[in-house]
Short mmCIF file of C-alpha atoms in Angstrom, two decimals:
data_model
loop_
_atom_site.label_atom_id
_atom_site.label_comp_id
_atom_site.label_asym_id
_atom_site.label_seq_id
_atom_site.Cartn_x
_atom_site.Cartn_y
_atom_site.Cartn_z
CA MET S 131 -37.83 -22.38 63.59
CA TYR S 132 -34.39 -20.94 62.87
CA GLN S 133 -32.67 -21.91 66.10
CA GLU S 134 -30.05 -24.07 64.35
CA LEU S 135 -29.20 -21.23 61.95
CA THR S 136 -28.98 -18.85 64.91
CA ASP S 137 -26.68 -21.22 66.78
CA ARG S 138 -24.34 -21.49 63.77
CA LEU S 139 -24.24 -17.72 63.35
CA THR S 140 -23.59 -17.01 67.02
CA SER S 141 -20.94 -19.71 67.37
CA GLY S 142 -19.29 -18.78 64.08
CA ILE S 143 -19.02 -15.08 64.88
CA ALA S 144 -16.64 -15.92 67.73
CA ARG S 145 -14.10 -16.92 65.06
CA CYS S 146 -14.66 -13.79 62.96
CA VAL S 147 -12.85 -10.48 63.12
CA THR S 148 -12.94 -8.81 59.72
CA GLU S 149 -15.89 -7.72 57.62
CA GLU S 150 -14.99 -10.34 55.01
CA GLU S 151 -15.13 -13.11 57.63
CA VAL S 152 -18.54 -11.91 58.85
CA ARG S 153 -19.80 -11.74 55.26
CA PHE S 154 -18.59 -15.24 54.44
CA LEU S 155 -20.16 -16.69 57.60
CA TRP S 156 -23.54 -15.10 57.02
CA LEU S 157 -23.80 -15.71 53.29
CA SER S 158 -22.73 -19.34 53.54
CA GLU S 159 -25.12 -20.09 56.41
CA LEU S 160 -28.06 -18.25 54.84
CA LYS S 161 -27.47 -19.97 51.51
CA SER S 162 -27.22 -23.37 53.19
CA THR S 163 -30.42 -22.88 55.18
CA LEU S 164 -32.60 -20.90 52.78
CA GLY S 165 -31.15 -21.90 49.41
CA VAL S 166 -30.79 -18.28 48.30
CA GLN S 167 -28.04 -17.29 45.88
CA PHE S 168 -26.66 -13.86 46.74
CA GLN S 169 -25.04 -11.44 44.35
CA ALA S 170 -21.94 -10.75 46.43
CA GLU S 171 -20.09 -7.45 46.18
CA ARG S 172 -21.82 -6.34 42.99
CA GLU S 173 -22.09 -2.58 42.44
CA ARG S 174 -20.24 -2.14 45.74
CA ASN S 175 -22.96 -3.54 47.99
CA ASP S 176 -21.79 -6.38 50.23
CA ALA S 177 -24.61 -8.75 49.27
CA TYR S 178 -27.85 -8.49 47.31
CA TYR S 179 -30.84 -10.74 46.76
CA ASN S 180 -34.04 -9.67 44.96
CA GLY S 181 -34.45 -6.28 46.61
CA VAL S 182 -32.69 -7.08 49.89
CA VAL S 183 -29.34 -5.30 50.38
CA ILE S 184 -27.05 -6.44 53.21
CA GLU S 185 -24.17 -4.37 54.58
CA PHE S 186 -21.60 -6.11 56.79
CA LYS S 187 -19.13 -4.63 59.26
CA ASN S 188 -16.32 -6.06 61.37
CA ALA S 189 -17.48 -8.40 64.12
CA GLY S 190 -18.99 -6.43 67.02
CA LEU S 191 -18.09 -3.05 65.52
CA PHE S 192 -21.53 -1.55 66.24
CA GLY S 193 -21.02 -2.08 69.96
CA GLY S 194 -24.76 -2.59 70.28
CA LYS S 195 -25.40 1.13 69.70
CA THR S 196 -27.14 2.93 66.84
CA SER S 197 -25.04 5.97 67.75
CA SER S 198 -21.78 4.20 66.88
CA PRO S 199 -19.89 5.62 63.87
CA ALA S 200 -19.80 2.17 62.25
CA PHE S 201 -23.57 1.78 62.44
CA LYS S 202 -24.20 5.27 61.09
CA GLU S 203 -21.83 4.63 58.21
CA ALA S 204 -23.47 1.28 57.41
CA VAL S 205 -26.96 2.82 57.26
CA TYR S 206 -26.66 6.48 56.27
CA ASP S 207 -23.74 6.10 53.89
CA ARG S 208 -23.61 2.55 52.55
CA LEU S 209 -27.21 1.30 52.52
CA ASP S 210 -28.58 4.70 51.53
CA LYS S 211 -26.29 4.87 48.48
CA TYR S 212 -26.73 1.22 47.53
CA ILE S 213 -30.52 1.32 47.61
CA LYS S 214 -30.73 4.57 45.65
CA ARG S 215 -28.30 3.24 43.04
CA ARG S 216 -30.17 -0.04 42.74
CA SER S 217 -33.48 1.78 42.45
CA GLU S 218 -32.18 3.97 39.64
CA ASN S 219 -30.53 1.12 37.73
CA GLU S 220 -33.45 -1.28 38.08
CA GLY S 221 -36.24 1.28 37.65
CA GLU S 222 -37.93 0.34 40.92
CA ASP S 223 -39.33 2.41 43.78
CA PRO S 224 -36.68 2.90 46.51
CA ALA S 225 -39.34 2.06 49.09
CA ASP S 226 -39.52 -1.47 47.67
CA TYR S 227 -36.00 -2.28 48.88
CA ILE S 228 -34.98 -3.62 52.29
CA GLY S 229 -31.63 -2.76 53.84
CA ILE S 230 -29.98 -4.91 56.49
CA ALA S 231 -26.93 -3.83 58.49
CA THR S 232 -25.07 -6.29 60.70
CA ASP S 233 -21.76 -6.72 62.48
CA GLY S 234 -22.53 -10.35 63.22
CA CYS S 235 -23.49 -9.54 66.82
CA HIS S 236 -26.38 -7.16 66.14
CA VAL S 237 -28.63 -6.53 63.16
CA ALA S 238 -30.97 -3.74 62.05
CA PHE S 239 -33.38 -3.20 59.17
CA ALA S 240 -33.53 0.00 57.13
CA PHE S 241 -36.04 1.33 54.59
CA MET S 242 -36.44 4.34 52.34
CA GLN S 243 -39.20 6.79 53.31
CA ASP S 244 -39.67 10.03 51.36
CA ASP S 245 -36.24 9.57 49.79
CA GLN S 246 -34.62 9.31 53.24
CA ILE S 247 -33.30 6.13 54.81
CA VAL S 248 -34.80 5.18 58.17
CA HIS S 249 -33.56 2.35 60.37
CA ARG S 250 -35.39 0.25 62.93
CA HIS S 251 -34.13 -1.03 66.28
CA LEU S 252 -30.68 -2.58 66.54
CA MET S 253 -31.37 -6.14 67.67
CA PRO S 254 -28.98 -8.71 69.13
CA ILE S 255 -28.50 -11.85 67.07
CA CYS S 256 -31.07 -14.29 68.42
CA GLU S 257 -33.69 -16.58 66.95
CA SER S 258 -36.29 -13.82 66.62
CA SER S 259 -33.96 -11.39 64.81
CA VAL S 260 -32.53 -14.13 62.58
CA SER S 261 -36.09 -15.21 61.76
CA LEU S 262 -36.85 -11.67 60.56
CA VAL S 263 -33.81 -11.74 58.28
CA ALA S 264 -34.77 -15.18 56.95
CA GLN S 265 -38.36 -14.10 56.35
CA ALA S 266 -37.26 -10.98 54.47
CA LEU S 267 -35.14 -13.12 52.16
CA LYS S 268 -37.85 -15.75 51.68
CA ASP S 269 -40.40 -13.06 50.82
CA ALA S 270 -38.05 -11.40 48.31
CA LYS S 271 -39.71 -12.62 45.12
CA ARG S 272 -39.13 -9.58 42.92
CA ARG S 273 -36.38 -9.98 40.34
CA ALA S 274 -35.48 -6.84 38.41
CA VAL S 275 -35.40 -7.17 34.62
CA THR S 276 -31.82 -6.11 33.88
CA PRO S 277 -29.28 -7.42 31.35
CA GLU S 278 -27.17 -8.83 34.18
CA ASN S 279 -30.09 -10.70 35.75
CA LEU S 280 -31.29 -12.04 32.39
CA ILE S 281 -27.82 -13.39 31.63
CA GLU S 282 -27.54 -14.89 35.12
CA ASP S 283 -30.99 -16.50 34.97
CA PHE S 284 -31.20 -17.51 31.31
CA GLY S 285 -27.65 -17.40 29.95
CA HIS S 286 -25.98 -20.56 28.68
CA MET S 287 -24.21 -21.03 32.03
CA SER S 288 -27.49 -21.07 33.99
CA PRO S 289 -29.50 -24.30 34.50
CA THR S 290 -32.55 -22.74 32.84
CA GLY S 291 -30.60 -21.42 29.87
CA ALA S 292 -28.70 -24.68 29.42
CA GLY S 293 -31.93 -26.66 29.58
CA MET S 294 -33.59 -24.43 27.00
CA MET S 295 -30.62 -24.63 24.64
CA GLN S 296 -30.44 -28.40 25.09
CA ALA S 297 -34.11 -28.68 24.11
CA LEU S 298 -33.51 -26.56 21.01
CA ALA S 299 -30.38 -28.56 20.15
CA ASP S 300 -32.26 -31.84 20.57
CA SER S 301 -35.01 -30.59 18.26
CA LEU S 302 -32.46 -29.52 15.65
CA MET S 303 -30.56 -32.81 15.83
CA SER S 304 -33.82 -34.74 15.50
CA GLN S 305 -34.59 -32.89 12.27
CA LEU S 306 -31.07 -33.35 10.92
CA ALA S 307 -31.21 -37.09 11.62
CA THR S 308 -34.44 -37.66 9.67
CA LYS S 309 -34.23 -39.21 6.23
CA GLY S 310 -35.00 -37.10 3.23
CA PRO S 311 -34.94 -33.32 2.75
CA ASN S 312 -36.78 -30.82 4.95
CA LYS S 313 -36.78 -27.06 5.42
CA ILE S 314 -34.74 -27.14 8.64
CA LYS S 315 -32.03 -29.22 6.96
CA MET S 316 -31.92 -26.76 4.07
CA LEU S 317 -31.61 -23.71 6.36
CA PHE S 318 -28.99 -25.46 8.47
CA GLU S 319 -26.89 -26.29 5.41
CA GLU S 320 -27.06 -22.65 4.29
CA TRP S 321 -25.94 -21.49 7.73
CA ARG S 322 -23.17 -24.12 7.84
CA HIS S 323 -21.68 -22.95 4.57
CA LEU S 324 -21.87 -19.26 5.54
CA TYR S 325 -20.31 -19.98 8.93
CA GLY S 326 -17.55 -21.97 7.29
CA GLN S 327 -16.65 -19.00 5.11
CA VAL S 328 -16.03 -16.66 8.06
CA ALA S 329 -14.82 -19.05 10.77
CA ASP S 330 -11.30 -20.38 10.89
CA LEU S 331 -11.22 -22.42 14.08
CA SER S 332 -8.54 -24.79 15.22
CA VAL S 333 -9.40 -28.20 16.67
CA ASN S 334 -8.63 -26.90 20.17
CA GLN S 335 -10.93 -23.91 19.68
CA VAL S 336 -13.73 -26.20 18.56
CA ASP S 337 -13.23 -28.39 21.62
CA ASP S 338 -13.33 -25.31 23.87
CA ILE S 339 -16.61 -24.17 22.28
CA LEU S 340 -18.25 -27.56 22.66
CA ARG S 341 -17.20 -27.73 26.32
CA SER S 342 -18.37 -24.21 27.16
CA ILE S 343 -21.78 -23.97 25.48
CA GLY S 344 -23.55 -25.72 28.36
CA PHE S 345 -25.40 -28.36 26.33
CA ASN S 346 -24.59 -31.47 24.31
CA LEU S 347 -24.54 -31.97 20.56
CA THR S 348 -24.76 -35.63 19.60
CA CYS S 349 -25.47 -35.30 15.89
CA LYS S 350 -22.26 -35.58 13.84
CA GLN S 351 -23.60 -33.14 11.28
CA ALA S 352 -24.16 -30.49 13.96
CA THR S 353 -20.83 -30.92 15.74
CA ALA S 354 -18.92 -31.16 12.49
CA SER S 355 -20.30 -27.79 11.41
CA PHE S 356 -17.73 -26.19 13.72
CA GLN S 357 -14.87 -27.91 11.91
CA PRO S 358 -13.13 -25.97 9.13
CA HIS S 359 -12.72 -29.11 7.01
CA TYR S 360 -16.46 -29.79 6.98
CA LEU S 361 -17.26 -27.45 4.10
#
């Protein structure tokens, strides 16, 4: 099922040397195939996605051995710390997290048991091992409720947040465009006058705001409320 992904990973690793190159190869290929959006290098972990933490090392650094210093560091130092930190920050059980360590040539899974990290077999990169990685990411449905995640998912720069704000803006503009007085118009006028008393924006600043808010304002009364002269 994931043979093409496996082929791209195995052929691409031949061109990789550094940890950064391995990370870029894996994250770009996994995103392209699975459509997952990783949080790269946040809180010092190499990559994170809904409870799955991935630690990368230089290409081939494990040497195919769990006894290698690089593998021990990846699991017992890096993944152990990352998972415990994530668990504390997100208020989740450490056992709910999955750790993955890879040097691009081999990969291993790790889990927390009784507050200790335990790893599974170190597997060569092949369709079966890549399928396990893909399945772990596809099954990762849990999304911690943190300020960072809420901003990322629902902030004005996110598709969901922009869509929600556009719907609210459309509703406001519809009310402002109607003939005759209404409560929304009255409240908007009060806000506009109060905002005008404290804001002193240049034309360029207004343009920057309108470009950055992530949604469109088509009603002249709404867009003009940012202008100092519209008071």
